[in-house]
PDB file of C-alpha atoms and ligand atoms in Angstrom:
ATOM      1  CA  MET A1398      81.942 210.483 145.745  1.00 47.00           C
ATOM      2  CA  ILE A1399      83.878 207.315 146.479  1.00 49.00           C
ATOM      3  CA  ASN A1400      83.853 206.478 142.795  1.00 55.00           C
ATOM      4  CA  LYS A1401      85.217 209.890 141.926  1.00 53.00           C
ATOM      5  CA  ILE A1402      88.008 209.610 144.462  1.00 54.00           C
ATOM      6  CA  SER A1403      89.032 206.161 143.372  1.00 64.00           C
ATOM      7  CA  LEU A1404      88.982 207.106 139.699  1.00 60.00           C
ATOM      8  CA  SER A1405      91.166 210.138 140.284  1.00 57.00           C
ATOM      9  CA  THR A1406      93.478 207.998 142.414  1.00 62.00           C
ATOM     10  CA  ILE A1407      93.823 205.465 139.622  1.00 63.00           C
ATOM     11  CA  LEU A1408      94.524 208.215 137.087  1.00 59.00           C
ATOM     12  CA  PHE A1409      97.073 209.742 139.442  1.00 59.00           C
ATOM     13  CA  LEU A1410      98.841 206.410 139.938  1.00 62.00           C
ATOM     14  CA  LEU A1411      98.835 205.759 136.195  1.00 61.00           C
ATOM     15  CA  SER A1412     100.267 209.178 135.468  1.00 60.00           C
ATOM     16  CA  CYS A1413     102.990 208.553 138.084  1.00 56.00           C
ATOM     17  CA  LYS A1414     103.897 205.295 136.409  1.00 57.00           C
ATOM     18  CA  TYR A1415     103.745 206.519 132.822  1.00 54.00           C
ATOM     19  CA  GLY A1416     104.602 210.202 133.265  1.00 55.00           C
ATOM     20  CA  ASN A1417     101.497 211.523 131.559  1.00 61.00           C
ATOM     21  CA  ASN A1418      98.249 209.933 130.400  1.00 71.00           C
ATOM     22  CA  ASP A1419      98.239 211.740 127.060  1.00 84.00           C
ATOM     23  CA  TYR A1420     101.683 210.387 126.307  1.00 94.00           C
ATOM     24  CA  PHE A1421     100.644 206.946 127.499  1.00 93.00           C
ATOM     25  CA  LEU A1422      97.789 206.852 124.981  1.00 94.00           C
ATOM     26  CA  LEU A1423     100.048 208.081 122.171  1.00 96.00           C
ATOM     27  CA  LYS A1424     102.572 205.414 123.138  1.00 97.00           C
ATOM     28  CA  LYS A1425      99.936 202.695 123.183  1.00 96.00           C
ATOM     29  CA  ASN A1426      98.752 203.759 119.711  1.00 97.00           C
ATOM     30  CA  MET A1427     102.331 203.831 118.450  1.00 98.00           C
ATOM     31  CA  LEU A1428     102.810 200.245 119.607  1.00 98.00           C
ATOM     32  CA  GLU A1429      99.553 199.021 118.077  1.00 97.00           C
ATOM     33  CA  ASP A1430      99.684 200.871 114.744  1.00 98.00           C
ATOM     34  CA  GLN A1431     103.403 201.085 113.992  1.00 98.00           C
ATOM     35  CA  ILE A1432     105.065 198.228 115.834  1.00 98.00           C
ATOM     36  CA  ILE A1433     102.664 195.303 116.295  1.00 98.00           C
ATOM     37  CA  ALA A1434     100.658 195.941 113.082  1.00 98.00           C
ATOM     38  CA  ARG A1435     103.896 195.851 111.061  1.00 98.00           C
ATOM     39  CA  GLY A1436     104.919 192.496 112.408  1.00 98.00           C
ATOM     40  CA  ILE A1437     107.221 193.000 115.394  1.00 98.00           C
ATOM     41  CA  LYS A1438     106.644 189.835 117.432  1.00 97.00           C
ATOM     42  CA  SER A1439     109.068 190.048 120.365  1.00 98.00           C
ATOM     43  CA  GLN A1440     107.067 190.625 123.546  1.00 97.00           C
ATOM     44  CA  ALA A1441     110.234 191.771 125.329  1.00 98.00           C
ATOM     45  CA  ILE A1442     110.743 194.545 122.745  1.00 98.00           C
ATOM     46  CA  ILE A1443     107.072 195.574 122.903  1.00 97.00           C
ATOM     47  CA  ASP A1444     107.281 195.708 126.724  1.00 97.00           C
ATOM     48  CA  ALA A1445     110.503 197.734 126.584  1.00 98.00           C
ATOM     49  CA  MET A1446     108.911 200.239 124.190  1.00 98.00           C
ATOM     50  CA  LEU A1447     105.904 200.474 126.504  1.00 97.00           C
ATOM     51  CA  GLU A1448     108.125 201.134 129.497  1.00 97.00           C
ATOM     52  CA  VAL A1449     110.487 203.687 127.929  1.00 98.00           C
ATOM     53  CA  ASP A1450     109.128 207.234 127.543  1.00 97.00           C
ATOM     54  CA  ARG A1451     110.182 208.343 124.068  1.00 98.00           C
ATOM     55  CA  HIS A1452     109.082 211.925 124.846  1.00 97.00           C
ATOM     56  CA  MET A1453     111.900 212.101 127.416  1.00 98.00           C
ATOM     57  CA  PHE A1454     114.456 211.770 124.600  1.00 98.00           C
ATOM     58  CA  VAL A1455     113.386 214.633 122.312  1.00 98.00           C
ATOM     59  CA  PRO A1456     113.648 218.427 122.662  1.00 97.00           C
ATOM     60  CA  ASP A1457     110.656 220.127 124.351  1.00 97.00           C
ATOM     61  CA  HIS A1458     109.192 221.485 121.113  1.00 96.00           C
ATOM     62  CA  GLN A1459     109.144 217.932 119.647  1.00 97.00           C
ATOM     63  CA  LYS A1460     107.493 216.210 122.610  1.00 97.00           C
ATOM     64  CA  LYS A1461     104.047 216.317 121.001  1.00 96.00           C
ATOM     65  CA  ASN A1462     105.480 214.411 118.009  1.00 97.00           C
ATOM     66  CA  ALA A1463     107.480 211.918 120.065  1.00 98.00           C
ATOM     67  CA  TYR A1464     105.238 208.950 119.197  1.00 98.00           C
ATOM     68  CA  SER A1465     104.654 209.772 115.529  1.00 98.00           C
ATOM     69  CA  ASP A1466     105.675 207.488 112.684  1.00 98.00           C
ATOM     70  CA  ARG A1467     108.899 209.219 111.591  1.00 97.00           C
ATOM     71  CA  PRO A1468     112.375 210.252 112.670  1.00 96.00           C
ATOM     72  CA  LEU A1469     112.538 213.590 114.535  1.00 97.00           C
ATOM     73  CA  PRO A1470     115.213 216.274 114.707  1.00 97.00           C
ATOM     74  CA  ILE A1471     117.139 216.286 118.007  1.00 97.00           C
ATOM     75  CA  GLY A1472     119.424 219.220 117.179  1.00 97.00           C
ATOM     76  CA  TYR A1473     122.978 219.365 115.753  1.00 97.00           C
ATOM     77  CA  ASN A1474     121.559 218.110 112.408  1.00 95.00           C
ATOM     78  CA  GLN A1475     120.847 214.686 113.895  1.00 96.00           C
ATOM     79  CA  THR A1476     117.678 212.645 114.342  1.00 96.00           C
ATOM     80  CA  ILE A1477     116.093 210.115 116.663  1.00 97.00           C
ATOM     81  CA  SER A1478     115.166 207.107 114.494  1.00 97.00           C
ATOM     82  CA  GLN A1479     111.562 206.279 113.584  1.00 97.00           C
ATOM     83  CA  PRO A1480     110.039 203.989 116.272  1.00 98.00           C
ATOM     84  CA  TYR A1481     109.522 201.103 113.811  1.00 98.00           C
ATOM     85  CA  ILE A1482     113.176 201.200 112.746  1.00 98.00           C
ATOM     86  CA  VAL A1483     114.265 201.030 116.415  1.00 98.00           C
ATOM     87  CA  ALA A1484     111.991 198.000 116.944  1.00 98.00           C
ATOM     88  CA  TYR A1485     113.032 196.339 113.666  1.00 98.00           C
ATOM     89  CA  MET A1486     116.781 196.736 114.263  1.00 98.00           C
ATOM     90  CA  THR A1487     116.431 195.590 117.868  1.00 98.00           C
ATOM     91  CA  GLU A1488     114.494 192.486 116.785  1.00 98.00           C
ATOM     92  CA  LYS A1489     117.075 191.623 114.106  1.00 98.00           C
ATOM     93  CA  LEU A1490     119.843 192.056 116.683  1.00 98.00           C
ATOM     94  CA  LYS A1491     118.429 189.113 118.727  1.00 98.00           C
ATOM     95  CA  VAL A1492     119.515 190.564 122.058  1.00 98.00           C
ATOM     96  CA  GLU A1493     119.564 188.249 125.074  1.00 98.00           C
ATOM     97  CA  ARG A1494     119.426 189.024 128.816  1.00 98.00           C
ATOM     98  CA  ASN A1495     123.098 188.233 129.470  1.00 98.00           C
ATOM     99  CA  HIS A1496     124.435 190.208 126.490  1.00 98.00           C
ATOM    100  CA  LYS A1497     126.944 193.006 126.369  1.00 98.00           C
ATOM    101  CA  VAL A1498     125.905 195.360 123.548  1.00 99.00           C
ATOM    102  CA  LEU A1499     127.803 198.153 121.803  1.00 99.00           C
ATOM    103  CA  GLU A1500     125.885 200.990 120.135  1.00 98.00           C
ATOM    104  CA  ILE A1501     127.546 203.443 117.738  1.00 98.00           C
ATOM    105  CA  GLY A1502     125.615 206.729 117.549  1.00 98.00           C
ATOM    106  CA  THR A1503     123.971 207.442 120.935  1.00 98.00           C
ATOM    107  CA  GLY A1504     122.018 210.394 119.485  1.00 98.00           C
ATOM    108  CA  SER A1505     119.011 210.956 121.731  1.00 98.00           C
ATOM    109  CA  GLY A1506     119.736 207.889 123.895  1.00 98.00           C
ATOM    110  CA  TYR A1507     116.375 206.257 123.048  1.00 98.00           C
ATOM    111  CA  GLN A1508     117.812 203.167 121.347  1.00 98.00           C
ATOM    112  CA  ALA A1509     120.244 202.739 124.264  1.00 98.00           C
ATOM    113  CA  ALA A1510     117.290 202.916 126.691  1.00 98.00           C
ATOM    114  CA  ILE A1511     115.437 200.148 124.800  1.00 98.00           C
ATOM    115  CA  LEU A1512     118.580 197.981 124.735  1.00 98.00           C
ATOM    116  CA  SER A1513     119.214 198.580 128.422  1.00 98.00           C
ATOM    117  CA  LYS A1514     115.846 196.934 129.220  1.00 98.00           C
ATOM    118  CA  LEU A1515     116.745 193.858 127.163  1.00 98.00           C
ATOM    119  CA  CYS A1516     120.380 193.067 127.909  1.00 98.00           C
ATOM    120  CA  LYS A1517     122.914 193.112 130.708  1.00 98.00           C
ATOM    121  CA  TYR A1518     125.019 196.111 129.738  1.00 98.00           C
ATOM    122  CA  VAL A1519     125.073 198.764 126.993  1.00 99.00           C
ATOM    123  CA  TYR A1520     128.172 200.662 125.817  1.00 99.00           C
ATOM    124  CA  THR A1521     127.296 203.627 123.624  1.00 98.00           C
ATOM    125  CA  ILE A1522     129.496 206.039 121.655  1.00 98.00           C
ATOM    126  CA  GLU A1523     128.511 209.469 120.300  1.00 98.00           C
ATOM    127  CA  ILE A1524     130.764 211.784 118.312  1.00 98.00           C
ATOM    128  CA  ILE A1525     128.926 215.072 119.050  1.00 98.00           C
ATOM    129  CA  PRO A1526     129.837 216.032 122.658  1.00 98.00           C
ATOM    130  CA  GLU A1527     126.660 218.088 123.238  1.00 98.00           C
ATOM    131  CA  LEU A1528     124.396 215.175 122.213  1.00 98.00           C
ATOM    132  CA  ALA A1529     126.448 212.729 124.277  1.00 98.00           C
ATOM    133  CA  GLN A1530     125.963 214.974 127.286  1.00 98.00           C
ATOM    134  CA  ILE A1531     122.210 215.472 126.784  1.00 98.00           C
ATOM    135  CA  ALA A1532     121.635 211.735 126.248  1.00 98.00           C
ATOM    136  CA  SER A1533     123.710 210.607 129.214  1.00 98.00           C
ATOM    137  CA  LYS A1534     121.900 213.082 131.455  1.00 98.00           C
ATOM    138  CA  ALA A1535     118.459 211.961 130.197  1.00 98.00           C
ATOM    139  CA  LEU A1536     119.334 208.294 130.768  1.00 98.00           C
ATOM    140  CA  THR A1537     120.991 208.808 134.148  1.00 98.00           C
ATOM    141  CA  ASP A1538     118.161 211.064 135.423  1.00 98.00           C
ATOM    142  CA  GLN A1539     115.632 208.375 134.478  1.00 98.00           C
ATOM    143  CA  GLY A1540     117.548 205.744 136.417  1.00 98.00           C
ATOM    144  CA  PHE A1541     119.064 203.698 133.588  1.00 98.00           C
ATOM    145  CA  ASN A1542     122.120 202.311 135.359  1.00 97.00           C
ATOM    146  CA  ASN A1543     123.523 199.686 132.997  1.00 98.00           C
ATOM    147  CA  ILE A1544     124.859 202.034 130.302  1.00 98.00           C
ATOM    148  CA  SER A1545     128.390 203.416 129.797  1.00 98.00           C
ATOM    149  CA  PHE A1546     128.962 206.460 127.624  1.00 98.00           C
ATOM    150  CA  LYS A1547     131.891 207.506 125.498  1.00 98.00           C
ATOM    151  CA  THR A1548     132.332 210.646 123.427  1.00 98.00           C
ATOM    152  CA  GLY A1549     134.314 210.142 120.233  1.00 97.00           C
ATOM    153  CA  ASP A1550     134.517 208.396 116.883  1.00 97.00           C
ATOM    154  CA  GLY A1551     132.766 205.029 117.046  1.00 98.00           C
ATOM    155  CA  TYR A1552     134.262 203.862 113.735  1.00 97.00           C
ATOM    156  CA  ASN A1553     136.945 201.996 115.647  1.00 95.00           C
ATOM    157  CA  GLY A1554     134.580 200.622 118.266  1.00 98.00           C
ATOM    158  CA  TRP A1555     135.468 200.439 121.976  1.00 98.00           C
ATOM    159  CA  VAL A1556     138.597 198.285 122.227  1.00 98.00           C
ATOM    160  CA  GLU A1557     138.901 198.404 126.040  1.00 98.00           C
ATOM    161  CA  GLU A1558     135.441 196.874 126.497  1.00 98.00           C
ATOM    162  CA  ALA A1559     135.496 194.420 123.557  1.00 98.00           C
ATOM    163  CA  PRO A1560     134.446 191.768 122.676  1.00 98.00           C
ATOM    164  CA  PHE A1561     130.694 192.322 122.426  1.00 98.00           C
ATOM    165  CA  ASP A1562     127.809 189.897 121.909  1.00 98.00           C
ATOM    166  CA  ARG A1563     126.018 192.424 119.748  1.00 98.00           C
ATOM    167  CA  ILE A1564     126.830 195.692 117.947  1.00 98.00           C
ATOM    168  CA  ILE A1565     124.217 198.112 116.610  1.00 98.00           C
ATOM    169  CA  VAL A1566     125.242 201.037 114.429  1.00 98.00           C
ATOM    170  CA  THR A1567     122.798 203.918 113.913  1.00 98.00           C
ATOM    171  CA  ALA A1568     124.798 206.132 111.530  1.00 97.00           C
ATOM    172  CA  ALA A1569     125.795 204.926 108.048  1.00 97.00           C
ATOM    173  CA  PRO A1570     129.458 204.433 107.038  1.00 97.00           C
ATOM    174  CA  ASP A1571     130.272 203.798 103.358  1.00 95.00           C
ATOM    175  CA  LYS A1572     131.536 200.309 104.177  1.00 95.00           C
ATOM    176  CA  ILE A1573     131.372 197.907 107.119  1.00 96.00           C
ATOM    177  CA  PRO A1574     134.185 198.890 109.538  1.00 97.00           C
ATOM    178  CA  GLU A1575     136.574 195.905 109.961  1.00 96.00           C
ATOM    179  CA  LYS A1576     137.377 196.953 113.532  1.00 97.00           C
ATOM    180  CA  LEU A1577     133.754 196.513 114.540  1.00 98.00           C
ATOM    181  CA  ILE A1578     133.699 192.973 113.128  1.00 97.00           C
ATOM    182  CA  ASP A1579     136.925 192.279 115.094  1.00 97.00           C
ATOM    183  CA  GLN A1580     135.179 193.349 118.309  1.00 98.00           C
ATOM    184  CA  LEU A1581     132.328 190.833 117.959  1.00 98.00           C
ATOM    185  CA  LYS A1582     132.431 187.568 119.917  1.00 97.00           C
ATOM    186  CA  PRO A1583     132.244 184.326 117.910  1.00 96.00           C
ATOM    187  CA  ASP A1584     128.546 183.930 116.937  1.00 96.00           C
ATOM    188  CA  GLY A1585     128.143 187.651 117.647  1.00 98.00           C
ATOM    189  CA  ARG A1586     125.833 189.760 115.489  1.00 98.00           C
ATOM    190  CA  MET A1587     126.016 193.299 114.204  1.00 98.00           C
ATOM    191  CA  ILE A1588     123.314 195.348 112.512  1.00 98.00           C
ATOM    192  CA  ILE A1589     124.519 198.310 110.495  1.00 98.00           C
ATOM    193  CA  PRO A1590     123.285 200.699 107.789  1.00 98.00           C
ATOM    194  CA  VAL A1591     125.819 201.066 104.966  1.00 98.00           C
ATOM    195  CA  GLY A1592     125.939 203.340 101.945  1.00 95.00           C
ATOM    196  CA  ASP A1593     125.910 206.833 100.593  1.00 87.00           C
ATOM    197  CA  PRO A1594     123.176 208.986 102.190  1.00 74.00           C
ATOM    198  CA  LEU A1595     122.535 210.666  98.830  1.00 77.00           C
ATOM    199  CA  SER A1596     121.995 207.437  96.901  1.00 79.00           C
ATOM    200  CA  MET A1597     121.084 204.117  98.489  1.00 89.00           C
ATOM    201  CA  GLN A1598     121.682 202.704 101.948  1.00 96.00           C
ATOM    202  CA  TYR A1599     120.864 199.210 103.184  1.00 97.00           C
ATOM    203  CA  LEU A1600     120.726 197.621 106.597  1.00 97.00           C
ATOM    204  CA  TRP A1601     123.105 194.665 106.854  1.00 98.00           C
ATOM    205  CA  VAL A1602     123.230 191.873 109.404  1.00 98.00           C
ATOM    206  CA  VAL A1603     126.782 190.667 110.017  1.00 98.00           C
ATOM    207  CA  THR A1604     127.277 187.337 111.793  1.00 98.00           C
ATOM    208  CA  LYS A1605     130.708 186.552 113.172  1.00 97.00           C
ATOM    209  CA  GLN A1606     131.983 183.028 112.697  1.00 93.00           C
ATOM    210  CA  GLU A1607     135.115 181.193 113.814  1.00 86.00           C
ATOM    211  CA  GLY A1608     138.297 183.293 113.708  1.00 85.00           C
ATOM    212  CA  ALA A1609     137.962 186.368 111.542  1.00 84.00           C
ATOM    213  CA  ARG A1610     135.327 184.862 109.233  1.00 94.00           C
ATOM    214  CA  TYR A1611     131.899 186.427 108.972  1.00 96.00           C
ATOM    215  CA  LYS A1612     128.703 186.323 106.918  1.00 97.00           C
ATOM    216  CA  LYS A1613     126.750 189.371 105.830  1.00 98.00           C
ATOM    217  CA  GLN A1614     123.184 189.763 104.631  1.00 98.00           C
ATOM    218  CA  LYS A1615     121.394 192.800 103.224  1.00 97.00           C
ATOM    219  CA  ILE A1616     117.914 193.146 104.760  1.00 97.00           C
ATOM    220  CA  LEU A1617     116.240 196.530 104.205  1.00 95.00           C
ATOM    221  CA  PRO A1618     116.669 199.810 102.293  1.00 94.00           C
ATOM    222  CA  VAL A1619     116.995 202.613 104.858  1.00 95.00           C
ATOM    223  CA  ARG A1620     117.958 206.245 105.326  1.00 91.00           C
ATOM    224  CA  PHE A1621     120.344 207.110 108.161  1.00 94.00           C
ATOM    225  CA  VAL A1622     122.541 210.101 108.874  1.00 93.00           C
ATOM    226  CA  PRO A1623     126.096 209.489 107.626  1.00 94.00           C
ATOM    227  CA  MET A1624     128.756 208.206 110.009  1.00 96.00           C
ATOM    228  CA  VAL A1625     131.256 211.031 110.309  1.00 95.00           C
ATOM    229  CA  LYS A1626     134.978 210.674 110.874  1.00 87.00           C
ATOM    230  CA  GLU A1627     136.839 212.526 113.583  1.00 80.00           C
TER     231      GLU A1627
HETATM  232  N1  SAH B2625     120.507 205.738 118.148  1.00 75.34           N
HETATM  233  C1  SAH B2625     120.074 207.123 118.060  1.00 75.34           C
HETATM  234  C2  SAH B2625     119.987 207.572 116.613  1.00 75.34           C
HETATM  235  C3  SAH B2625     120.909 208.693 116.442  1.00 75.34           C
HETATM  236  S1  SAH B2625     121.253 209.279 114.828  1.00 75.34           S
HETATM  237  C4  SAH B2625     118.809 207.383 118.822  1.00 75.34           C
HETATM  238  O1  SAH B2625     118.219 206.440 119.380  1.00 75.34           O
HETATM  239  O2  SAH B2625     118.414 208.538 118.919  1.00 75.34           O
HETATM  240  C5  SAH B2625     122.952 208.836 114.666  1.00 75.34           C
HETATM  241  C6  SAH B2625     123.931 209.412 115.641  1.00 75.34           C
HETATM  242  O3  SAH B2625     125.229 208.930 115.263  1.00 75.34           O
HETATM  243  C7  SAH B2625     124.037 210.932 115.628  1.00 75.34           C
HETATM  244  O4  SAH B2625     123.830 211.417 116.919  1.00 75.34           O
HETATM  245  C8  SAH B2625     125.462 211.200 115.147  1.00 75.34           C
HETATM  246  O5  SAH B2625     126.064 212.326 115.752  1.00 75.34           O
HETATM  247  C9  SAH B2625     126.173 209.927 115.561  1.00 75.34           C
HETATM  248  N2  SAH B2625     127.417 209.637 114.835  1.00 75.34           N
HETATM  249  C10 SAH B2625     127.727 209.905 113.538  1.00 75.34           C
HETATM  250  N3  SAH B2625     128.963 209.478 113.246  1.00 75.34           N
HETATM  251  C11 SAH B2625     129.465 208.922 114.383  1.00 75.34           C
HETATM  252  C12 SAH B2625     130.705 208.301 114.719  1.00 75.34           C
HETATM  253  N4  SAH B2625     131.705 208.178 113.834  1.00 75.34           N
HETATM  254  N5  SAH B2625     130.867 207.850 115.991  1.00 75.34           N
HETATM  255  C13 SAH B2625     129.871 207.968 116.914  1.00 75.34           C
HETATM  256  N6  SAH B2625     128.680 208.551 116.651  1.00 75.34           N
HETATM  257  C14 SAH B2625     128.477 209.022 115.399  1.00 75.34           C
END
């Protein structure tokens, strides 16, 4: 009897902490099979992905797929990125605790949630007002309180809040927007997919140097939704 009570208490406490045990197992498998097995080493990123409930960032009918190894539709012809791509881009971004990070393409809000666990403050811009509203509500309801939201075209960045330590772009323009490079601090880093969605896109890492100089490096072929212009 005592055993039964304590077991159910433990399960109850776990489900309070992680929302739902089924999701917790799916999340644990996602981390082992998709994230750690493929070489993500940062313990901080692994912990953040363990803490953030990905199923809270997808529409109800997609919740059962929230931890699967692919992007998922979130409505308005947009997608939440595949978990591995979120982990990979976040690792390449080299986010630190004291950083101010700009994200272009809030989408579901999941990437912003992961960043919010790793840095000081996240600024995120989304061009589709309905998605911006859904994501900001999901993040605010879950208690993420170091994120500012803006609805509009992220191509020109967020001048009022610049400069940023890091910029992450999750929709692909056809070339690297100069204004985003301008809004990086010296030694700042940006990770951005670039290219035509119908042919070939690559992820680039841009490192800002003294003055307006910067270096860029192509790191991975990818497939992102196109960055649209207002
Ligand atoms: N980071 C997101 C991925 C979203 S997909 C996540 O974690 O779910 C890319 C998003 O970029 C889409 O929501 C799309 O509407 C948005 N987007 C496209 N062009 C944009 C632009 N010019 N400015 C801001 N957001 C843009």
